């Protein structure tokens, strides 16, 4: 009992420090990105704190498993280097028992990750899209940065300009996506106009003197125009909720859409990823007494990078339809489990 408490204390502190460091790094890079958008007036300054909080909540479903992994590697590695675990094992303790003891910390953390990924994630994404949509309505020509691409209309339209002269946009580029394919539009100049009282329309992009390509069904069409109007739909909660990331988890069950199936499996698998990565950190923490911690941590970082990229690849394969709903992304967790068993059974592999 005393040994179990000591193991918990030896790993909880580095886990907490790892989580604090990862959150601080995420906040730094996310805040820098959002501030860049605020300077470009893509986002309003008032929306930054809310958007940063929402994005941090979304990121926690990955930051928590990462903190567990690195915290356990660091905590157990210190105990190896100081020969404390050598004494443990000499008195009948085993690596499997170490893993089972740390599971008492990992299981509650996995439950927390499950709550974040299954329930908090869709709500956070819905709030994020609502904040971004509200800010997008404030885009004015004079705030546009030449050469930068601006997503509009729930990311179904992309706008870029070569220059701005007051309220006039110069050398305008627009790409639209729809059920009939995509359209690429160029114009000598353009303006952003209010839609008036027309229901369901937020604003209108009026383009002058240009040409357009319609791409779809293997046939490309080109046409020129003197004046063209593109209507931007007013942002709505309904359109935001339809996005798979903002869909409630229960709404994704039974979907035939590969991207929605991948989203569902990603949410359900994150708690298992958290548990397995935490357990995998136990054999990866092995270290000879007085060996440098940097060598061990470098190996742990490389193993983490491989695992993280495999998880992204597994999700991408399901989204693209290369892998069916079964095995889906679950082969990745099978691979983690197999690696864990091999490392536990044959320590020489590590």
Coordinates of C-alpha atoms in Angstrom, one line a residue:
X1 CA 0.0 0.0 0.0
X2 CA 2.8 2.4 0.9
X3 CA 4.6 1.4 -2.4
X4 CA 1.5 2.1 -4.4
X5 CA 1.1 5.5 -2.8
X6 CA 4.7 6.3 -3.5
X7 CA 4.3 5.3 -7.2
X8 CA 1.3 7.6 -7.4
X9 CA 3.0 10.5 -5.9
X10 CA 6.1 10.0 -8.0
X11 CA 4.1 10.1 -11.2
X12 CA 1.3 12.6 -10.4
X13 CA 3.7 15.5 -10.0
X14 CA 5.4 15.1 -13.4
X15 CA 2.0 14.4 -15.0
X16 CA 0.7 17.7 -13.6
X17 CA 3.8 19.5 -14.7
X18 CA 3.6 18.0 -18.2
X19 CA -0.1 19.0 -18.5
X20 CA 0.7 22.5 -17.4
X21 CA 3.5 22.8 -19.9
X22 CA 1.5 21.4 -22.8
X23 CA -1.4 23.7 -22.0
X24 CA 0.9 26.7 -21.8
X25 CA 2.5 25.8 -25.2
X26 CA -0.9 25.3 -26.7
X27 CA -2.2 28.6 -25.4
X28 CA 0.9 30.4 -26.7
X29 CA 0.6 29.1 -30.3
X30 CA -3.2 29.3 -30.3
X31 CA -3.2 32.9 -28.9
X32 CA -0.5 33.9 -31.5
X33 CA -2.7 32.5 -34.3
X34 CA -5.8 34.2 -33.0
X35 CA -4.1 37.5 -32.5
X36 CA -2.9 37.4 -36.1
X37 CA -6.5 37.0 -37.1
X38 CA -7.5 39.8 -34.8
X39 CA -4.9 42.1 -36.3
X40 CA -6.2 41.2 -39.8
X41 CA -9.7 41.9 -38.4
X42 CA -10.9 38.4 -39.3
X43 CA -11.9 38.0 -35.6
X44 CA -13.1 40.6 -33.2
X45 CA -10.9 41.3 -30.2
X46 CA -13.8 40.6 -27.9
X47 CA -14.2 37.0 -29.2
X48 CA -10.6 36.0 -28.6
X49 CA -10.8 35.0 -24.9
X50 CA -13.9 32.9 -25.6
X51 CA -12.5 31.3 -28.7
X52 CA -9.2 30.5 -26.9
X53 CA -11.1 28.9 -24.0
X54 CA -13.2 26.8 -26.4
X55 CA -10.1 25.7 -28.4
X56 CA -8.3 24.7 -25.1
X57 CA -11.2 22.6 -24.1
X58 CA -11.1 20.8 -27.4
X59 CA -7.4 20.3 -27.2
X60 CA -7.6 18.8 -23.7
X61 CA -8.8 15.5 -25.1
X62 CA -5.3 15.1 -26.6
X63 CA -3.3 17.1 -24.1
X64 CA -4.4 14.9 -21.1
X65 CA -3.3 11.6 -22.7
X66 CA 0.0 13.3 -23.7
X67 CA 0.6 14.5 -20.2
X68 CA -0.1 11.1 -18.8
X69 CA 2.4 9.5 -21.2
X70 CA 5.2 11.9 -20.7
X71 CA 4.5 12.3 -16.9
X72 CA 4.8 8.5 -16.3
X73 CA 7.9 8.2 -18.5
X74 CA 9.6 11.0 -16.5
X75 CA 8.4 9.9 -13.1
X76 CA 9.3 6.2 -13.5
X77 CA 12.5 7.2 -15.3
X78 CA 13.6 9.1 -12.3
X79 CA 12.9 6.1 -10.1
X80 CA 14.9 3.9 -12.4
X81 CA 17.9 6.3 -12.4
X82 CA 17.9 6.6 -8.6
X83 CA 17.6 2.7 -8.3
X84 CA 14.3 3.0 -6.4
X85 CA 12.5 0.7 -8.9
X86 CA 15.4 -1.7 -8.8
X87 CA 14.8 -2.1 -5.0
X88 CA 11.1 -2.5 -5.7
X89 CA 11.7 -5.3 -8.2
X90 CA 14.3 -7.0 -5.9
X91 CA 11.6 -7.3 -3.2
X92 CA 9.1 -9.1 -5.4
X93 CA 7.4 -6.1 -7.1
X94 CA 7.0 -6.5 -10.9
X95 CA 6.5 -4.2 -13.9
X96 CA 3.0 -5.6 -14.4
X97 CA 2.2 -4.6 -10.9
X98 CA 3.6 -1.2 -11.5
X99 CA 1.3 -0.9 -14.6
X100 CA -1.8 -2.1 -12.6
X101 CA -1.0 0.4 -9.8
X102 CA -0.7 3.3 -12.2
X103 CA -4.0 2.1 -13.9
X104 CA -5.7 3.5 -10.7
X105 CA -4.6 6.9 -12.0
X106 CA -5.1 6.2 -15.7
X107 CA -8.7 4.9 -15.5
X108 CA -10.1 8.1 -13.9
X109 CA -8.1 10.2 -16.4
X110 CA -9.5 8.1 -19.3
X111 CA -13.1 8.6 -18.0
X112 CA -12.4 12.4 -18.0
X113 CA -11.1 12.1 -21.6
X114 CA -14.3 10.2 -22.5
X115 CA -16.5 13.0 -21.1
X116 CA -14.4 15.6 -23.0
X117 CA -14.4 13.7 -26.3
X118 CA -18.0 12.4 -26.3
X119 CA -19.9 15.3 -24.7
X120 CA -17.8 18.4 -24.5
X121 CA -16.1 18.2 -27.9
X122 CA -19.3 18.7 -30.0
X123 CA -20.5 21.5 -27.8
X124 CA -17.1 23.2 -27.9
X125 CA -17.0 23.0 -31.7
X126 CA -20.5 24.4 -32.0
X127 CA -19.5 27.4 -29.9
X128 CA -16.3 27.8 -31.8
X129 CA -18.1 27.9 -35.2
X130 CA -20.7 30.3 -33.8
X131 CA -18.0 32.7 -32.6
X132 CA -16.1 32.5 -35.9
X133 CA -19.3 33.0 -37.9
X134 CA -20.3 36.0 -35.8
X135 CA -16.8 37.5 -36.4
X136 CA -16.9 36.7 -40.1
X137 CA -19.9 39.0 -40.5
X138 CA -17.7 41.9 -39.6
X139 CA -15.2 41.5 -42.4
X140 CA -14.8 44.7 -44.4
X141 CA -12.8 45.3 -47.6
X142 CA -10.4 47.7 -45.8
X143 CA -9.6 44.9 -43.3
X144 CA -8.6 42.4 -45.9
X145 CA -4.9 41.6 -46.2
X146 CA -3.8 41.1 -49.9
X147 CA -2.8 37.5 -50.7
X148 CA -4.5 36.0 -47.7
X149 CA -7.4 33.5 -48.1
X150 CA -10.6 34.1 -46.1
X151 CA -13.1 31.3 -45.6
X152 CA -16.8 32.5 -45.9
X153 CA -20.2 30.9 -45.9
X154 CA -19.3 28.0 -43.5
X155 CA -16.1 27.4 -45.4
X156 CA -17.9 26.7 -48.7
X157 CA -16.4 29.9 -50.2
X158 CA -12.9 31.3 -50.1
X159 CA -12.1 34.9 -50.8
X160 CA -8.7 36.5 -51.6
X161 CA -7.8 39.9 -53.0
X162 CA -4.7 41.3 -54.6
X163 CA -5.2 44.8 -53.2
X164 CA -7.7 47.2 -51.6
X165 CA -8.7 50.7 -52.5
X166 CA -11.1 52.0 -49.8
X167 CA -14.2 49.8 -50.1
X168 CA -13.1 48.5 -53.4
X169 CA -11.4 45.1 -53.7
X170 CA -8.9 44.7 -56.5
X171 CA -7.8 41.5 -58.4
X172 CA -10.4 39.4 -56.6
X173 CA -10.2 35.6 -56.4
X174 CA -13.2 33.5 -55.2
X175 CA -13.6 29.7 -55.0
X176 CA -16.9 28.2 -54.2
X177 CA -17.9 24.6 -53.4
X178 CA -21.3 23.1 -54.0
X179 CA -23.2 20.0 -54.9
X180 CA -22.6 20.6 -58.6
X181 CA -18.9 20.9 -58.2
X182 CA -16.5 23.8 -57.5
X183 CA -16.2 27.2 -59.2
X184 CA -13.1 29.4 -59.6
X185 CA -13.8 33.1 -60.2
X186 CA -11.5 36.0 -61.0
X187 CA -12.5 39.6 -61.2
X188 CA -10.8 42.9 -61.8
X189 CA -12.6 44.4 -58.9
X190 CA -15.4 43.7 -56.4
X191 CA -17.4 45.1 -53.5
X192 CA -19.0 43.7 -50.3
X193 CA -22.6 44.8 -50.2
X194 CA -25.4 44.4 -47.6
X195 CA -28.1 42.0 -48.8
X196 CA -31.0 44.3 -47.7
X197 CA -34.1 42.5 -46.5
X198 CA -33.6 39.2 -48.5
X199 CA -34.2 36.4 -46.1
X200 CA -31.4 33.9 -45.4
X201 CA -28.7 36.1 -47.1
X202 CA -26.1 37.8 -45.0
X203 CA -24.0 39.8 -47.6
X204 CA -23.4 39.9 -51.3
X205 CA -20.1 40.0 -53.1
X206 CA -20.5 42.0 -56.3
X207 CA -17.8 41.3 -58.9
X208 CA -17.0 43.3 -62.1
X209 CA -15.2 42.3 -65.3
X210 CA -13.9 38.8 -64.9
X211 CA -14.2 35.1 -65.8
X212 CA -15.1 31.9 -64.1
X213 CA -14.4 28.2 -64.4
X214 CA -16.9 25.6 -63.3
X215 CA -15.3 22.3 -62.4
X216 CA -17.2 19.1 -62.0
X217 CA -18.3 15.7 -63.4
X218 CA -15.1 15.6 -65.5
X219 CA -16.2 18.6 -67.6
X220 CA -14.8 22.2 -67.2
X221 CA -16.8 25.2 -68.3
X222 CA -15.4 28.7 -68.8
X223 CA -17.5 31.9 -69.1
X224 CA -16.9 35.6 -68.8
X225 CA -19.1 38.3 -67.2
X226 CA -19.4 42.0 -66.7
X227 CA -21.1 41.9 -63.4
X228 CA -21.7 38.9 -61.1
X229 CA -23.2 38.7 -57.6
X230 CA -22.4 35.9 -55.1
X231 CA -24.8 35.7 -52.1
X232 CA -23.4 34.7 -48.7
X233 CA -25.9 32.8 -46.6
X234 CA -26.5 34.2 -43.2
X235 CA -24.7 32.0 -40.6
X236 CA -27.2 29.8 -38.7
X237 CA -27.0 27.4 -35.9
X238 CA -28.5 24.7 -38.1
X239 CA -25.6 24.9 -40.6
X240 CA -23.1 24.8 -37.8
X241 CA -24.6 21.8 -36.1
X242 CA -24.6 19.9 -39.4
X243 CA -20.8 20.0 -39.3
X244 CA -19.6 16.5 -38.2
X245 CA -17.4 17.9 -35.4
X246 CA -20.3 19.8 -33.9
X247 CA -22.8 16.9 -34.2
X248 CA -23.9 15.3 -30.9
X249 CA -22.3 11.9 -30.5
X250 CA -25.6 10.1 -30.5
X251 CA -26.4 11.6 -33.9
X252 CA -23.4 10.0 -35.5
X253 CA -24.4 6.4 -34.7
X254 CA -25.5 4.5 -37.8
X255 CA -24.2 7.1 -40.3
X256 CA -23.1 5.8 -43.7
X257 CA -20.9 8.8 -44.2
X258 CA -17.2 7.8 -43.8
X259 CA -16.2 11.1 -42.3
X260 CA -18.9 11.0 -39.7
X261 CA -18.0 7.3 -38.9
X262 CA -14.4 8.4 -38.5
X263 CA -15.5 11.3 -36.2
X264 CA -17.5 8.9 -34.1
X265 CA -14.7 6.3 -33.8
X266 CA -12.2 9.1 -32.9
X267 CA -14.4 10.3 -30.0
X268 CA -15.0 6.8 -28.7
X269 CA -11.4 5.7 -29.0
X270 CA -9.7 8.6 -27.2
X271 CA -10.3 7.1 -23.7
X272 CA -8.7 3.8 -24.8
X273 CA -5.8 5.7 -26.4
X274 CA -5.3 7.6 -23.1
X275 CA -5.3 4.3 -21.1
X276 CA -3.0 2.4 -23.6
X277 CA -0.5 5.2 -24.0
X278 CA -0.2 5.6 -20.2
X279 CA 0.4 1.9 -19.8
X280 CA 2.9 1.9 -22.7
X281 CA 4.9 4.5 -20.9
X282 CA 5.7 2.0 -18.1
X283 CA 8.0 -0.2 -20.2
X284 CA 9.3 2.8 -22.2
X285 CA 10.4 4.4 -18.9
X286 CA 13.0 1.7 -18.3
X287 CA 16.4 3.2 -17.7
X288 CA 19.7 2.1 -16.3
X289 CA 20.8 3.7 -13.0
X290 CA 22.5 7.1 -13.5
X291 CA 21.8 7.1 -17.2
X292 CA 21.1 10.5 -18.8
X293 CA 17.4 11.3 -18.8
X294 CA 17.6 13.0 -22.2
X295 CA 18.3 9.8 -24.1
X296 CA 15.3 8.1 -22.5
X297 CA 13.0 11.1 -23.1
X298 CA 14.2 11.4 -26.7
X299 CA 13.2 7.8 -27.3
X300 CA 9.8 8.4 -25.6
X301 CA 9.2 11.4 -27.8
X302 CA 10.0 9.5 -31.0
X303 CA 7.7 6.6 -29.9
X304 CA 5.0 9.2 -29.2
X305 CA 5.4 10.9 -32.6
X306 CA 5.1 7.5 -34.3
X307 CA 1.9 6.6 -32.3
X308 CA 0.4 10.1 -32.9
X309 CA 0.9 9.9 -36.6
X310 CA -0.4 6.4 -36.8
X311 CA -3.6 7.6 -35.1
X312 CA -4.0 10.5 -37.6
X313 CA -3.4 8.1 -40.5
X314 CA -5.9 5.6 -39.1
X315 CA -8.6 8.4 -38.9
X316 CA -7.7 9.7 -42.4
X317 CA -8.1 6.2 -43.9
X318 CA -11.6 5.9 -42.5
X319 CA -12.5 9.4 -43.7
X320 CA -11.3 8.7 -47.2
X321 CA -13.0 5.3 -47.3
X322 CA -9.8 3.4 -47.7
X323 CA -10.7 1.4 -44.5
X324 CA -14.2 0.4 -43.6
X325 CA -16.0 1.1 -40.4
X326 CA -14.5 -2.2 -39.2
X327 CA -11.6 -2.4 -38.4
X328 CA -11.9 1.4 -38.7
X329 CA -9.3 3.1 -36.6
X330 CA -9.4 0.3 -34.0
X331 CA -6.4 -1.5 -35.6
X332 CA -4.3 1.3 -34.2
X333 CA -5.4 0.4 -30.7
X334 CA -4.8 -3.3 -31.4
X335 CA -1.3 -2.4 -32.5
X336 CA -0.7 -0.4 -29.2
X337 CA -2.0 -3.3 -27.1
X338 CA 0.2 -5.8 -29.0
X339 CA 3.3 -3.5 -28.5
X340 CA 2.5 -3.2 -24.8
X341 CA 2.2 -7.0 -24.3
X342 CA 5.4 -7.6 -26.2
X343 CA 7.4 -5.0 -24.2
X344 CA 6.0 -6.4 -20.9
X345 CA 6.6 -10.0 -21.8
X346 CA 10.1 -9.5 -23.3
X347 CA 11.9 -6.7 -21.6
X348 CA 14.9 -7.1 -24.0
X349 CA 12.8 -5.7 -26.8
X350 CA 13.2 -2.3 -25.1

